Amino acid sequence: MFEKFSKSVVRGVHEAVREAHLAQSKQVTEEHLVYGLFHHPDAWIPRMLGHRITRDDVRRTFGRAHRNGGISATEIASLRQLGIDVGPLVADLEWRRDDDREPSPPARRRRFSKPHLPFDDSAKLALEGALAEARQRGDRKIDDRHLLLAILRRGGLAAGVLAEHDITYQSMQHHRG
């Protein structure tokens, strides 16, 4: 499947793997793919957004969502509109997460190579969705826009985090790569 990806997407996926290694994650996630989309200032997404949103901005928004039990501010606002008070829910999720957290082993330095990290289900679905987005548009190559649209279409935490920066499926559909 990777032969259909543009060079920019391949670089972004490599950057996502690097991000996962730096975070000492056991898997490459959709969150790491989002960081990969912002891998370089000349990448399509930062250019298309006029460089007004950076990877660090997105990283801070993900951090805030993780502190809220994995719920983005966009999702919190939607739940509040439905009359659901998320405060106790977030506190309970934080308490449970702290209890379930195992101490992480010290990072082992490898001299020549890093261990292979698998892609989790959300990342796999995003990559498959990028292929579907390209096919739907009649494009031969999968570019950054297709991956972004796939992440946004799926919904979930990554889409909620991006929505906090006014990056939604509807707003990005008609931008060209």
JSON list of N, CA and C in Angstrom, two decimals, residues 60-94:
[
{"chain": "A", "resi": 60, "resn": "ARG", "atom": "N", "xyz": [-0.06, 20.53, 22.38]},
{"chain": "A", "resi": 60, "resn": "ARG", "atom": "CA", "xyz": [-0.65, 21.07, 23.62]},
{"chain": "A", "resi": 60, "resn": "ARG", "atom": "C", "xyz": [-2.13, 20.69, 23.72]},
{"chain": "A", "resi": 61, "resn": "THR", "atom": "N", "xyz": [-2.84, 20.74, 22.59]},
{"chain": "A", "resi": 61, "resn": "THR", "atom": "CA", "xyz": [-4.26, 20.40, 22.60]},
{"chain": "A", "resi": 61, "resn": "THR", "atom": "C", "xyz": [-4.47, 18.92, 22.91]},
{"chain": "A", "resi": 62, "resn": "PHE", "atom": "N", "xyz": [-3.63, 18.06, 22.34]},
{"chain": "A", "resi": 62, "resn": "PHE", "atom": "CA", "xyz": [-3.69, 16.63, 22.69]},
{"chain": "A", "resi": 62, "resn": "PHE", "atom": "C", "xyz": [-3.40, 16.45, 24.19]},
{"chain": "A", "resi": 63, "resn": "GLY", "atom": "N", "xyz": [-2.40, 17.16, 24.70]},
{"chain": "A", "resi": 63, "resn": "GLY", "atom": "CA", "xyz": [-2.06, 17.04, 26.12]},
{"chain": "A", "resi": 63, "resn": "GLY", "atom": "C", "xyz": [-3.23, 17.41, 27.01]},
{"chain": "A", "resi": 64, "resn": "ARG", "atom": "N", "xyz": [-3.92, 18.49, 26.65]},
{"chain": "A", "resi": 64, "resn": "ARG", "atom": "CA", "xyz": [-5.10, 18.92, 27.42]},
{"chain": "A", "resi": 64, "resn": "ARG", "atom": "C", "xyz": [-6.19, 17.84, 27.35]},
{"chain": "A", "resi": 65, "resn": "ALA", "atom": "N", "xyz": [-6.38, 17.27, 26.18]},
{"chain": "A", "resi": 65, "resn": "ALA", "atom": "CA", "xyz": [-7.40, 16.22, 26.02]},
{"chain": "A", "resi": 65, "resn": "ALA", "atom": "C", "xyz": [-7.04, 14.99, 26.85]},
{"chain": "A", "resi": 66, "resn": "HIS", "atom": "N", "xyz": [-5.77, 14.62, 26.86]},
{"chain": "A", "resi": 66, "resn": "HIS", "atom": "CA", "xyz": [-5.35, 13.47, 27.67]},
{"chain": "A", "resi": 66, "resn": "HIS", "atom": "C", "xyz": [-5.56, 13.74, 29.15]},
{"chain": "A", "resi": 67, "resn": "ARG", "atom": "N", "xyz": [-5.32, 14.98, 29.57]},
{"chain": "A", "resi": 67, "resn": "ARG", "atom": "CA", "xyz": [-5.56, 15.32, 30.98]},
{"chain": "A", "resi": 67, "resn": "ARG", "atom": "C", "xyz": [-7.05, 15.29, 31.31]},
{"chain": "A", "resi": 68, "resn": "ASN", "atom": "N", "xyz": [-7.89, 15.43, 30.29]},
{"chain": "A", "resi": 68, "resn": "ASN", "atom": "CA", "xyz": [-9.35, 15.37, 30.48]},
{"chain": "A", "resi": 68, "resn": "ASN", "atom": "C", "xyz": [-9.88, 13.97, 30.22]},
{"chain": "A", "resi": 69, "resn": "GLY", "atom": "N", "xyz": [-9.07, 12.98, 30.45]},
{"chain": "A", "resi": 69, "resn": "GLY", "atom": "CA", "xyz": [-9.52, 11.60, 30.30]},
{"chain": "A", "resi": 69, "resn": "GLY", "atom": "C", "xyz": [-9.65, 11.16, 28.86]},
{"chain": "A", "resi": 70, "resn": "GLY", "atom": "N", "xyz": [-8.94, 11.82, 27.95]},
{"chain": "A", "resi": 70, "resn": "GLY", "atom": "CA", "xyz": [-9.01, 11.45, 26.53]},
{"chain": "A", "resi": 70, "resn": "GLY", "atom": "C", "xyz": [-10.21, 12.03, 25.82]},
{"chain": "A", "resi": 71, "resn": "ILE", "atom": "N", "xyz": [-10.75, 13.12, 26.36]},
{"chain": "A", "resi": 71, "resn": "ILE", "atom": "CA", "xyz": [-11.92, 13.77, 25.76]},
{"chain": "A", "resi": 71, "resn": "ILE", "atom": "C", "xyz": [-11.49, 15.16, 25.32]},
{"chain": "A", "resi": 72, "resn": "SER", "atom": "N", "xyz": [-11.70, 15.48, 24.04]},
{"chain": "A", "resi": 72, "resn": "SER", "atom": "CA", "xyz": [-11.32, 16.79, 23.53]},
{"chain": "A", "resi": 72, "resn": "SER", "atom": "C", "xyz": [-12.30, 17.85, 24.02]},
{"chain": "A", "resi": 73, "resn": "ALA", "atom": "N", "xyz": [-11.88, 19.10, 23.96]},
{"chain": "A", "resi": 73, "resn": "ALA", "atom": "CA", "xyz": [-12.76, 20.21, 24.36]},
{"chain": "A", "resi": 73, "resn": "ALA", "atom": "C", "xyz": [-14.00, 20.26, 23.46]},
{"chain": "A", "resi": 74, "resn": "THR", "atom": "N", "xyz": [-13.84, 19.89, 22.21]},
{"chain": "A", "resi": 74, "resn": "THR", "atom": "CA", "xyz": [-14.98, 19.84, 21.28]},
{"chain": "A", "resi": 74, "resn": "THR", "atom": "C", "xyz": [-16.01, 18.82, 21.76]},
{"chain": "A", "resi": 75, "resn": "GLU", "atom": "N", "xyz": [-15.52, 17.65, 22.17]},
{"chain": "A", "resi": 75, "resn": "GLU", "atom": "CA", "xyz": [-16.43, 16.61, 22.67]},
{"chain": "A", "resi": 75, "resn": "GLU", "atom": "C", "xyz": [-17.06, 17.03, 24.00]},
{"chain": "A", "resi": 76, "resn": "ILE", "atom": "N", "xyz": [-16.29, 17.69, 24.87]},
{"chain": "A", "resi": 76, "resn": "ILE", "atom": "CA", "xyz": [-16.82, 18.17, 26.14]},
{"chain": "A", "resi": 76, "resn": "ILE", "atom": "C", "xyz": [-17.95, 19.16, 25.89]},
{"chain": "A", "resi": 77, "resn": "ALA", "atom": "N", "xyz": [-17.75, 20.08, 24.95]},
{"chain": "A", "resi": 77, "resn": "ALA", "atom": "CA", "xyz": [-18.79, 21.07, 24.62]},
{"chain": "A", "resi": 77, "resn": "ALA", "atom": "C", "xyz": [-20.04, 20.38, 24.10]},
{"chain": "A", "resi": 78, "resn": "SER", "atom": "N", "xyz": [-19.87, 19.37, 23.25]},
{"chain": "A", "resi": 78, "resn": "SER", "atom": "CA", "xyz": [-21.03, 18.64, 22.72]},
{"chain": "A", "resi": 78, "resn": "SER", "atom": "C", "xyz": [-21.79, 17.93, 23.83]},
{"chain": "A", "resi": 79, "resn": "LEU", "atom": "N", "xyz": [-21.06, 17.31, 24.75]},
{"chain": "A", "resi": 79, "resn": "LEU", "atom": "CA", "xyz": [-21.71, 16.62, 25.87]},
{"chain": "A", "resi": 79, "resn": "LEU", "atom": "C", "xyz": [-22.45, 17.60, 26.77]},
{"chain": "A", "resi": 80, "resn": "ARG", "atom": "N", "xyz": [-21.86, 18.77, 26.99]},
{"chain": "A", "resi": 80, "resn": "ARG", "atom": "CA", "xyz": [-22.53, 19.78, 27.82]},
{"chain": "A", "resi": 80, "resn": "ARG", "atom": "C", "xyz": [-23.82, 20.25, 27.17]},
{"chain": "A", "resi": 81, "resn": "GLN", "atom": "N", "xyz": [-23.82, 20.37, 25.84]},
{"chain": "A", "resi": 81, "resn": "GLN", "atom": "CA", "xyz": [-25.04, 20.77, 25.14]},
{"chain": "A", "resi": 81, "resn": "GLN", "atom": "C", "xyz": [-26.14, 19.74, 25.32]},
{"chain": "A", "resi": 82, "resn": "LEU", "atom": "N", "xyz": [-25.75, 18.49, 25.54]},
{"chain": "A", "resi": 82, "resn": "LEU", "atom": "CA", "xyz": [-26.72, 17.43, 25.78]},
{"chain": "A", "resi": 82, "resn": "LEU", "atom": "C", "xyz": [-27.12, 17.35, 27.26]},
{"chain": "A", "resi": 83, "resn": "GLY", "atom": "N", "xyz": [-26.56, 18.26, 28.06]},
{"chain": "A", "resi": 83, "resn": "GLY", "atom": "CA", "xyz": [-26.89, 18.29, 29.48]},
{"chain": "A", "resi": 83, "resn": "GLY", "atom": "C", "xyz": [-26.06, 17.34, 30.32]},
{"chain": "A", "resi": 84, "resn": "ILE", "atom": "N", "xyz": [-24.95, 16.87, 29.80]},
{"chain": "A", "resi": 84, "resn": "ILE", "atom": "CA", "xyz": [-24.09, 15.93, 30.53]},
{"chain": "A", "resi": 84, "resn": "ILE", "atom": "C", "xyz": [-22.96, 16.71, 31.17]},
{"chain": "A", "resi": 85, "resn": "ASP", "atom": "N", "xyz": [-22.85, 16.61, 32.50]},
{"chain": "A", "resi": 85, "resn": "ASP", "atom": "CA", "xyz": [-21.76, 17.25, 33.23]},
{"chain": "A", "resi": 85, "resn": "ASP", "atom": "C", "xyz": [-20.56, 16.32, 33.17]},
{"chain": "A", "resi": 86, "resn": "VAL", "atom": "N", "xyz": [-19.54, 16.72, 32.45]},
{"chain": "A", "resi": 86, "resn": "VAL", "atom": "CA", "xyz": [-18.39, 15.85, 32.25]},
{"chain": "A", "resi": 86, "resn": "VAL", "atom": "C", "xyz": [-17.37, 15.94, 33.37]},
{"chain": "A", "resi": 87, "resn": "GLY", "atom": "N", "xyz": [-17.50, 16.92, 34.25]},
{"chain": "A", "resi": 87, "resn": "GLY", "atom": "CA", "xyz": [-16.53, 17.09, 35.34]},
{"chain": "A", "resi": 87, "resn": "GLY", "atom": "C", "xyz": [-16.34, 15.83, 36.17]},
{"chain": "A", "resi": 88, "resn": "PRO", "atom": "N", "xyz": [-17.40, 15.25, 36.73]},
{"chain": "A", "resi": 88, "resn": "PRO", "atom": "CA", "xyz": [-17.24, 14.02, 37.52]},
{"chain": "A", "resi": 88, "resn": "PRO", "atom": "C", "xyz": [-16.71, 12.86, 36.68]},
{"chain": "A", "resi": 89, "resn": "LEU", "atom": "N", "xyz": [-17.14, 12.79, 35.43]},
{"chain": "A", "resi": 89, "resn": "LEU", "atom": "CA", "xyz": [-16.68, 11.72, 34.54]},
{"chain": "A", "resi": 89, "resn": "LEU", "atom": "C", "xyz": [-15.18, 11.82, 34.30]},
{"chain": "A", "resi": 90, "resn": "VAL", "atom": "N", "xyz": [-14.70, 13.03, 34.01]},
{"chain": "A", "resi": 90, "resn": "VAL", "atom": "CA", "xyz": [-13.27, 13.24, 33.77]},
{"chain": "A", "resi": 90, "resn": "VAL", "atom": "C", "xyz": [-12.48, 12.92, 35.03]},
{"chain": "A", "resi": 91, "resn": "ALA", "atom": "N", "xyz": [-12.97, 13.36, 36.19]},
{"chain": "A", "resi": 91, "resn": "ALA", "atom": "CA", "xyz": [-12.27, 13.08, 37.45]},
{"chain": "A", "resi": 91, "resn": "ALA", "atom": "C", "xyz": [-12.19, 11.58, 37.69]},
{"chain": "A", "resi": 92, "resn": "ASP", "atom": "N", "xyz": [-13.27, 10.86, 37.41]},
{"chain": "A", "resi": 92, "resn": "ASP", "atom": "CA", "xyz": [-13.27, 9.40, 37.58]},
{"chain": "A", "resi": 92, "resn": "ASP", "atom": "C", "xyz": [-12.30, 8.74, 36.62]},
{"chain": "A", "resi": 93, "resn": "LEU", "atom": "N", "xyz": [-12.29, 9.20, 35.37]},
{"chain": "A", "resi": 93, "resn": "LEU", "atom": "CA", "xyz": [-11.36, 8.63, 34.38]},
{"chain": "A", "resi": 93, "resn": "LEU", "atom": "C", "xyz": [-9.92, 8.90, 34.79]},
{"chain": "A", "resi": 94, "resn": "GLU", "atom": "N", "xyz": [-9.63, 10.09, 35.27]},
{"chain": "A", "resi": 94, "resn": "GLU", "atom": "CA", "xyz": [-8.27, 10.42, 35.71]},
{"chain": "A", "resi": 94, "resn": "GLU", "atom": "C", "xyz": [-7.86, 9.54, 36.89]}
]
